[in-house]
mmCIF file of C-alpha atoms and ligand atoms in Angstrom:
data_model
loop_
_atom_site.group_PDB
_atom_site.id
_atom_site.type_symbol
_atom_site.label_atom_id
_atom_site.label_comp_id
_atom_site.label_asym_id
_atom_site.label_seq_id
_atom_site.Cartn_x
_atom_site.Cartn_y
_atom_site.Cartn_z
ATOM 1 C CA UNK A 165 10.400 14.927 -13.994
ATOM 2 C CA UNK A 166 8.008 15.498 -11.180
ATOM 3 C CA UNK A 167 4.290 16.508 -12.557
ATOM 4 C CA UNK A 168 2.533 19.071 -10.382
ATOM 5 C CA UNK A 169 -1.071 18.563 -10.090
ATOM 6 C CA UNK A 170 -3.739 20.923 -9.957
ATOM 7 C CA UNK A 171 -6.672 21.426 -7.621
ATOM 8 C CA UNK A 172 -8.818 20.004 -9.978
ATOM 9 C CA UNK A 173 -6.325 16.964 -11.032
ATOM 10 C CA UNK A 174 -5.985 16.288 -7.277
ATOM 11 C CA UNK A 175 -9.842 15.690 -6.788
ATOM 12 C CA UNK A 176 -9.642 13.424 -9.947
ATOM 13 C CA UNK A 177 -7.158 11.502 -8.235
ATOM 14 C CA UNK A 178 -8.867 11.637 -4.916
ATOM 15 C CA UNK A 179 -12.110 9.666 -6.665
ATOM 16 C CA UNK A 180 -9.678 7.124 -7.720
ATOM 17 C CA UNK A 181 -8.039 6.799 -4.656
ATOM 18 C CA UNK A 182 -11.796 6.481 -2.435
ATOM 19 C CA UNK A 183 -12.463 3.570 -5.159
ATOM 20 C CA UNK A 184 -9.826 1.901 -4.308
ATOM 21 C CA UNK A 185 -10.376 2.415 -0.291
ATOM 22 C CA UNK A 186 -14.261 1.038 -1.400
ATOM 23 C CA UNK A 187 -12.937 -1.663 -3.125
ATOM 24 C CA UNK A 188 -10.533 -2.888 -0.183
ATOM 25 C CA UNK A 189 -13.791 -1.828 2.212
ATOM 26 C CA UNK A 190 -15.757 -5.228 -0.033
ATOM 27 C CA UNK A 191 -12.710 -7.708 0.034
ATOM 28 C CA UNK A 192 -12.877 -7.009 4.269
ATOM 29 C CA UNK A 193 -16.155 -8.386 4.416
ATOM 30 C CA UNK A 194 -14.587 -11.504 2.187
ATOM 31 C CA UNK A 195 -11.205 -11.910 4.077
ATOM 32 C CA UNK A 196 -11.323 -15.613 6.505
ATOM 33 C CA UNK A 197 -10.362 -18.582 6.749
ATOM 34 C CA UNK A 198 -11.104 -20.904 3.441
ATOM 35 C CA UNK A 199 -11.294 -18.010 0.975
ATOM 36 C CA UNK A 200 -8.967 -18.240 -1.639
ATOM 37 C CA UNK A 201 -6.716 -14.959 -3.097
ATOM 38 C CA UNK A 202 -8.051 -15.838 -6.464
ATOM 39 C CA UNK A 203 -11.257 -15.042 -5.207
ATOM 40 C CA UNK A 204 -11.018 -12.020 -3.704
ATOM 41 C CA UNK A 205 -9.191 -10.950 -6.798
ATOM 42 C CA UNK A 206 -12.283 -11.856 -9.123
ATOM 43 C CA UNK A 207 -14.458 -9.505 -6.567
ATOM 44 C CA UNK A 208 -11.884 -6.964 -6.884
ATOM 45 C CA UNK A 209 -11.828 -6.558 -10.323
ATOM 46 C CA UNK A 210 -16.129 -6.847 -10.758
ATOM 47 C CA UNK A 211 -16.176 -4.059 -8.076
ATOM 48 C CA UNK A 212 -13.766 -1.760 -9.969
ATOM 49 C CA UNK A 213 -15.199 -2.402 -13.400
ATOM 50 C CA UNK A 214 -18.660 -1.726 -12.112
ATOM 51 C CA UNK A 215 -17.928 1.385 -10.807
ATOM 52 C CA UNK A 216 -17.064 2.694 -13.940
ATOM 53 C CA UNK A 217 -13.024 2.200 -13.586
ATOM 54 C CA UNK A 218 -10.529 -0.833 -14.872
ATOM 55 C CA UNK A 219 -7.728 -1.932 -12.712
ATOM 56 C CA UNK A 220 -4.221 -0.784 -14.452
ATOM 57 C CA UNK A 221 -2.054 -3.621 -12.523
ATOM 58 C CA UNK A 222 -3.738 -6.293 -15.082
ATOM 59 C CA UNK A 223 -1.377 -6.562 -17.936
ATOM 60 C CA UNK A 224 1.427 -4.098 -16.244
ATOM 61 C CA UNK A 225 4.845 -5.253 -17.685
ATOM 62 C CA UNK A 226 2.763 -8.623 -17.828
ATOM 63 C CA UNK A 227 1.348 -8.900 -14.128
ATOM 64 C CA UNK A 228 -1.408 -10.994 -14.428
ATOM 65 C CA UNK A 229 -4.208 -10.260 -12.130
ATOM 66 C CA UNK A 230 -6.201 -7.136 -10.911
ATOM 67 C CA UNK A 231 -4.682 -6.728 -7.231
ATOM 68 C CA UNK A 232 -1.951 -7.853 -5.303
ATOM 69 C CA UNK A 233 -1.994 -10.335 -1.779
ATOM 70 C CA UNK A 234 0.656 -11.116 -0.143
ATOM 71 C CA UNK A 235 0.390 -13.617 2.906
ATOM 72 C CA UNK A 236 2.646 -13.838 5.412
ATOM 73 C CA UNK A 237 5.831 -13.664 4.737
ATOM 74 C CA UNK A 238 5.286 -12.466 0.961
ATOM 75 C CA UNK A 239 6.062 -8.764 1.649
ATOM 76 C CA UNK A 240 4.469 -7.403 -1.831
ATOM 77 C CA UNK A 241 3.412 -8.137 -5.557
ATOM 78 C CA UNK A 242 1.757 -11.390 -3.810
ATOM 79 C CA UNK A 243 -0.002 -13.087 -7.125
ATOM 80 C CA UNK A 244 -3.859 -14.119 -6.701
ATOM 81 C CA UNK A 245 -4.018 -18.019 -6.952
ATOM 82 C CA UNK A 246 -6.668 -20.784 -6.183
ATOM 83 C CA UNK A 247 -4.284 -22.887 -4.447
ATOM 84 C CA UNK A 248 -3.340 -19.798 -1.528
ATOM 85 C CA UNK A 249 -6.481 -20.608 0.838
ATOM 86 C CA UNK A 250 -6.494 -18.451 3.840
ATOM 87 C CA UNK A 251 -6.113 -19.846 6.994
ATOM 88 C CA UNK A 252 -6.815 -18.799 10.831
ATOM 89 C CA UNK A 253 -4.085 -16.453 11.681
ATOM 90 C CA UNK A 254 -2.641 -15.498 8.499
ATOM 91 C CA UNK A 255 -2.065 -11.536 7.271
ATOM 92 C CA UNK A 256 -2.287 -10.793 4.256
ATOM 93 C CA UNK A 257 -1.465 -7.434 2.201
ATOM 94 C CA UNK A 258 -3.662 -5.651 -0.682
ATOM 95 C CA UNK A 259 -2.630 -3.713 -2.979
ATOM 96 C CA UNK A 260 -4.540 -2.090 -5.546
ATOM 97 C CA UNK A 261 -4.827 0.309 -7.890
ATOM 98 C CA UNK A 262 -7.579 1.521 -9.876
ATOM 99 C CA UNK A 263 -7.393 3.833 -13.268
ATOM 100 C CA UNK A 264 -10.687 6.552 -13.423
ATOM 101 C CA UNK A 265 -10.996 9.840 -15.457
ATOM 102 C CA UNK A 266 -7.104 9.313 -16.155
ATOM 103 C CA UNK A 267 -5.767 8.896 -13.064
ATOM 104 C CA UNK A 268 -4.639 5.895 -11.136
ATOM 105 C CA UNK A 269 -5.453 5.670 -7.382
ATOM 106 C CA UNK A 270 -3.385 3.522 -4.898
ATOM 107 C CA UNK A 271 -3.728 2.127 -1.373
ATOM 108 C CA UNK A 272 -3.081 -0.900 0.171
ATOM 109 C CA UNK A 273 -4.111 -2.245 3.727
ATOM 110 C CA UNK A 274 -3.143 -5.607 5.893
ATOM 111 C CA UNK A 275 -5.598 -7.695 7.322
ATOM 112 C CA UNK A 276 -6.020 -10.515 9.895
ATOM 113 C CA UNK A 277 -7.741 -13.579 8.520
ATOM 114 C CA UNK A 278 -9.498 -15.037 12.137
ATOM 115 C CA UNK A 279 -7.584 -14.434 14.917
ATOM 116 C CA UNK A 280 -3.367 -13.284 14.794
ATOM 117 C CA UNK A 281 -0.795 -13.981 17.690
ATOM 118 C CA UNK A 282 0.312 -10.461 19.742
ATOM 119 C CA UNK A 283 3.172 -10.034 18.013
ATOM 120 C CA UNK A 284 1.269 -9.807 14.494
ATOM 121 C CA UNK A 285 -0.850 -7.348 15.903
ATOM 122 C CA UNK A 286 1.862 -5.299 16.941
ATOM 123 C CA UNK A 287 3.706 -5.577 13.804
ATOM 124 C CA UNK A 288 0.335 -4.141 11.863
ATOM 125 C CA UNK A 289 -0.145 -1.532 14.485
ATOM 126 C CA UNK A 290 3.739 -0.399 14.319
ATOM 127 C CA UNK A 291 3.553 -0.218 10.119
ATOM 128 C CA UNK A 292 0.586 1.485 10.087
ATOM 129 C CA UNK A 293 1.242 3.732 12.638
ATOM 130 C CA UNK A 294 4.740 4.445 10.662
ATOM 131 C CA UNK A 295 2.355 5.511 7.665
ATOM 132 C CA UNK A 296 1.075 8.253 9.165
ATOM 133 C CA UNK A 297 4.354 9.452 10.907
ATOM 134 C CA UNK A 298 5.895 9.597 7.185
ATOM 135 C CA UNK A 299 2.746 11.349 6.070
ATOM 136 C CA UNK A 300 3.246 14.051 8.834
ATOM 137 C CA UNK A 301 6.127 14.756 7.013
ATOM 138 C CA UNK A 302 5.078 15.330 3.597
ATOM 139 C CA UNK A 303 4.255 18.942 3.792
ATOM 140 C CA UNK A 304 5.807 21.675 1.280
ATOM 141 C CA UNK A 305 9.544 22.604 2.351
ATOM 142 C CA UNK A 306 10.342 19.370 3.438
ATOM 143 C CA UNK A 307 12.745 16.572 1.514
ATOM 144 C CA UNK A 308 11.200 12.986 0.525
ATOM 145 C CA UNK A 309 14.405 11.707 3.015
ATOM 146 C CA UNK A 310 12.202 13.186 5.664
ATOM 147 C CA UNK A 311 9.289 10.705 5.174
ATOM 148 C CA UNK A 312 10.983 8.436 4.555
ATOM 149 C CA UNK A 313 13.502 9.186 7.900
ATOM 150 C CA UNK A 314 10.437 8.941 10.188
ATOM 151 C CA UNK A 315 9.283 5.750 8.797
ATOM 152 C CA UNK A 316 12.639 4.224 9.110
ATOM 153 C CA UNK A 317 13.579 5.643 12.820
ATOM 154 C CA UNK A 318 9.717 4.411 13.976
ATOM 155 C CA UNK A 319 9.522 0.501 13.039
ATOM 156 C CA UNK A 320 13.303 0.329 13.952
ATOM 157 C CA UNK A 321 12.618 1.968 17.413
ATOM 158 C CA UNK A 322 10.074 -0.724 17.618
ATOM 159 C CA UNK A 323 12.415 -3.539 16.668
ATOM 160 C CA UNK A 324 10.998 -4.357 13.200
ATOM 161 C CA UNK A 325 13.245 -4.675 9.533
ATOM 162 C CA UNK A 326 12.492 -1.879 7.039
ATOM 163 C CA UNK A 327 12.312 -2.802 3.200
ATOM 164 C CA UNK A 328 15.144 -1.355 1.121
ATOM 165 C CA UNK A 329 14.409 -2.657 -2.068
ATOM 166 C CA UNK A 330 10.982 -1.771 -2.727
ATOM 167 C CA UNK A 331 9.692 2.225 -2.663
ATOM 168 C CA UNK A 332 6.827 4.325 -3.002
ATOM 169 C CA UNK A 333 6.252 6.334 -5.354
ATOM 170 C CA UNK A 334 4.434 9.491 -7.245
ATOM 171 C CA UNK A 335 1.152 8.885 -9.031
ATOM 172 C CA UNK A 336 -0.966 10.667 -11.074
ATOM 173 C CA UNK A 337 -1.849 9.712 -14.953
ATOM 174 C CA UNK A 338 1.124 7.191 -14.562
ATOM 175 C CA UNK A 339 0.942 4.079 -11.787
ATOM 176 C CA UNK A 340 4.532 5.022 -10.862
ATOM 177 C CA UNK A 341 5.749 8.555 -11.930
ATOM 178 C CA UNK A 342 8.796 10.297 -9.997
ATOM 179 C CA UNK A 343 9.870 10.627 -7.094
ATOM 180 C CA UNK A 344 10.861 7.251 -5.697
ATOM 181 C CA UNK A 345 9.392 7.305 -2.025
ATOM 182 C CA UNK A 346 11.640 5.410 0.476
ATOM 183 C CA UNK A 347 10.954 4.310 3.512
ATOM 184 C CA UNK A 348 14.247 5.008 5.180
ATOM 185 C CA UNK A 349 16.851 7.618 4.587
ATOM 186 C CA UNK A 350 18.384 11.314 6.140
ATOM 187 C CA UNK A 351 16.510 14.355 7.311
ATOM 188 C CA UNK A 352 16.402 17.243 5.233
ATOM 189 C CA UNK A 353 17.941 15.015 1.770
ATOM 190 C CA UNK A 354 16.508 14.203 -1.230
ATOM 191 C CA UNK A 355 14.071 16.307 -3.287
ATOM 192 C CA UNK A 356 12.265 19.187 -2.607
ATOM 193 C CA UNK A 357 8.439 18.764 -1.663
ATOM 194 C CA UNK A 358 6.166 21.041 -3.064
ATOM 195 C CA UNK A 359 2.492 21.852 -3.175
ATOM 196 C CA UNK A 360 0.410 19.506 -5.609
ATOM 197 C CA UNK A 361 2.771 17.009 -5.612
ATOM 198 C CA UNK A 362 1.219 13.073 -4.881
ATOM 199 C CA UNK A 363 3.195 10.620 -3.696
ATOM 200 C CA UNK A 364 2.172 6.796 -2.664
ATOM 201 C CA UNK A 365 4.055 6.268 0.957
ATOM 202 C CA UNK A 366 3.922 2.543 1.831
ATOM 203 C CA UNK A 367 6.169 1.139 4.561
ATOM 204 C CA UNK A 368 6.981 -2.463 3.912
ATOM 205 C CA UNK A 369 8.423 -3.846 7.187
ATOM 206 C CA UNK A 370 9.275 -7.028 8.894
ATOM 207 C CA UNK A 371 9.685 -9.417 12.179
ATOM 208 C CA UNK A 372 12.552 -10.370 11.274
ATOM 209 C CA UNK A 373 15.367 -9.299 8.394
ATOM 210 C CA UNK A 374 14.877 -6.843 6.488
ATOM 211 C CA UNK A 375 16.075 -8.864 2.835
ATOM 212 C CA UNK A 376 13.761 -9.806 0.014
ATOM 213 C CA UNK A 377 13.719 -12.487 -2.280
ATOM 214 C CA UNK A 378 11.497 -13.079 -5.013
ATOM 215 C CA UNK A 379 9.755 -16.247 -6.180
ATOM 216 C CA UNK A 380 9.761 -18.163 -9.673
ATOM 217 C CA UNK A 381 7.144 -16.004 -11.159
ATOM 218 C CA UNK A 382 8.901 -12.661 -11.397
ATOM 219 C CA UNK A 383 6.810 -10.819 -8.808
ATOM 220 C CA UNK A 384 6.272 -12.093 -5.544
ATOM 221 C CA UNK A 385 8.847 -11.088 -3.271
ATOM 222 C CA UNK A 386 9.577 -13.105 0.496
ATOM 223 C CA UNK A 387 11.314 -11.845 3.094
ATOM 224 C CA UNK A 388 14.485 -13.641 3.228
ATOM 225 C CA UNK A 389 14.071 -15.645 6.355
ATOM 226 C CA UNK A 390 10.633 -16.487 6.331
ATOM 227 C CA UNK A 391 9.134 -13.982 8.865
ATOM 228 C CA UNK A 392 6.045 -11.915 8.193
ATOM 229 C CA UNK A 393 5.513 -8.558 6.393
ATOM 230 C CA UNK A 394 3.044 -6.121 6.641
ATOM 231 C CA UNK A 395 2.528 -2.889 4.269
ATOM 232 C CA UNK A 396 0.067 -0.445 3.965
ATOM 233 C CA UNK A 397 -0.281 2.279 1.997
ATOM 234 C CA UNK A 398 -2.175 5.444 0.976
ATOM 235 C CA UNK A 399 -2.170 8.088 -1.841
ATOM 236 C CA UNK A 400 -1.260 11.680 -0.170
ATOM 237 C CA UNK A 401 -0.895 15.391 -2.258
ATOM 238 C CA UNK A 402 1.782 17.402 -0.687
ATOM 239 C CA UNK A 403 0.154 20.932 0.805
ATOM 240 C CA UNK A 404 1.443 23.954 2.644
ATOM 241 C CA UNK A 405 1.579 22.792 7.172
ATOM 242 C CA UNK A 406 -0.524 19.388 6.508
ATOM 243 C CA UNK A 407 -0.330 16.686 3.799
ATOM 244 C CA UNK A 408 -4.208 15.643 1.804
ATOM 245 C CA UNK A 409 -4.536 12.142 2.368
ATOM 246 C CA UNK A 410 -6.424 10.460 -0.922
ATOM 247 C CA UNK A 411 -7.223 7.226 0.193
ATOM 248 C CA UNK A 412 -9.094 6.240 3.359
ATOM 249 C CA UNK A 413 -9.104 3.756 5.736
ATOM 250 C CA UNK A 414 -12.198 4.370 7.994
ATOM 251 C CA UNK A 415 -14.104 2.792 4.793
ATOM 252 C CA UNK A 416 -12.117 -0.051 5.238
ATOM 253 C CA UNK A 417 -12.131 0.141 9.148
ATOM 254 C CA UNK A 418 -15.788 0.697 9.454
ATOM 255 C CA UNK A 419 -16.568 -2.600 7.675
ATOM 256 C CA UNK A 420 -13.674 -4.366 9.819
ATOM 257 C CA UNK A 421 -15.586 -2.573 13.218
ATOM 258 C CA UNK A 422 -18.821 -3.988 12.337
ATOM 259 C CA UNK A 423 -18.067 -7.494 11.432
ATOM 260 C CA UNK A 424 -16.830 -8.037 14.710
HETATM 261 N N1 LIG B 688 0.593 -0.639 -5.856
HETATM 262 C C1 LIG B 688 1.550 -1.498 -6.478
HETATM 263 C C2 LIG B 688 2.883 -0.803 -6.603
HETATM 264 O O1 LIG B 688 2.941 0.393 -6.445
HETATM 265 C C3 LIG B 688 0.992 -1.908 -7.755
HETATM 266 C C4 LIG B 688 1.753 -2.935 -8.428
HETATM 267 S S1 LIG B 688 0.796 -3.565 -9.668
HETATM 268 C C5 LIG B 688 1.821 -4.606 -10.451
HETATM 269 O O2 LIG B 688 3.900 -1.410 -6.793
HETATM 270 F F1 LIG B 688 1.302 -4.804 -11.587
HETATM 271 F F2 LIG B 688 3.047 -4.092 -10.578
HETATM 272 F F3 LIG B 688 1.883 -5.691 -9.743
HETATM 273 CO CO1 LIG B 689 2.038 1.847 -4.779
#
């Protein structure tokens, strides 16, 4: 069942969605070398809970902290720990979500902790660039295979592994409500997009293979042979010619711009 939102629902969802581009906006200012992932966890979740929201991921099927990070080769569901201490040239992923007037919001953005090599760079500049070419697609006529198509055909033009086993996915009231959201898959397949649907895209892609395996404690998942992952995501409502993106990087981006 795919829940159609409303004008008004969608701007409900949008105020979720900017908290949790604010809250991502704070842990940049936090993200170098010697900070731990526990800590920028702790920040997280005082920054949501001030702002009048609570973070749903706590306590989901037993996940025990507000946001996810995922360093280096952890590709997603990364667990916050004291003993992960960033270090010059690590990446790491967050992703978090944030639940406000009934709706969750959902983003998630890779960062550089110090100075990365080249080919880091490139691999965050490819993934998020392969955001936006899926969200190009997620106008009303079109099939989720489409997004998911040009997501798929960009990072593996570029020479990069793209994440079978993990998907985006709709949002609204629910965390994770239907349709799954690949990031591969066939042109004009899969189900219909229509106006006031949302959808989470979030490319997941590699250096190296594209496998996943996950560690001891249920959740964090590795790429297979050790390489790096990078994912970002954002929260977009389908519309007629041009998709509504919910979330928003320039928050995060402006505090990036001006630190350096
Ligand atoms: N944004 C993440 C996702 O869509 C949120 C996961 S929270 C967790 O998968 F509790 F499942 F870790
Ligand atoms: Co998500």
């Amino acid at each position: 069942m795919i829940y159609l939102k409303t004008a008004e629902e969608i701007e409900l969802l949008r105020e979720s969605c900017l908290l949790v581009s604010k809250t991502l906006a704070e842990l940049a200012k936090l993200i170098k070398p010697g900070v731990t992932t526990l800590q920028l966890d702790k920040v997280a979740e005082e920054f949501i809970r001030d702002n009048g929201a609570t973070p749903p991921c706590k306590g989901y099927c037993g996940y025990p902290a507000a946001i996810c990070t995922s360093v280096n080769d952890q590709v997603v569901h990364g667990i916050p720990s004291e003993k992960q201490v960033l270090k010059e040239g690590d990446i790491i992923s967050v992703d978090l979500c944030t639940l406000k007037n009934g709706f969750v919001g959902d983003s998630a953005y890779t960062f550089c902790v110090g100075e990365v090599s080249p080919e880091l760079k490139r691999l965050l500049t490819i993934t998020k660039e392969s955001l936006f070419k899926g969200i190009e697609q997620a106008v009303e006529g079109n099939r989720i295979g489409d997004i998911g198509n040009a997501v798929q055909d960009y990072c593996e033009t570029a020479g990069f592994g793209v994440v079978r086993e993990m998907v985006g996915h709709g949002i609204g009231h629910k965390m994770h409500e239907s349709p799954e959201v690949p990031n591969y898959g066939h042109r004009g397949r899969g189900p219909l997009l229509r106006t006031g649907m949302t959808i989470c895209i979030e490319p997941m892609i590699t250096l190296g293979r594209k496998e996943l395996c996950f560690d001891e404690d249920g959740w964090t998942t590795r790429t297979i042979d050790g390489k790096c992952a990078a994912h970002f995501e954002h929260a977009v409502a389908v519309c007629r010619g041009k998709a509504d993106i919910l979330s928003d990087f320039s928050i995060i981006e402006n505090v990036l711009n001006n630190l350096n």
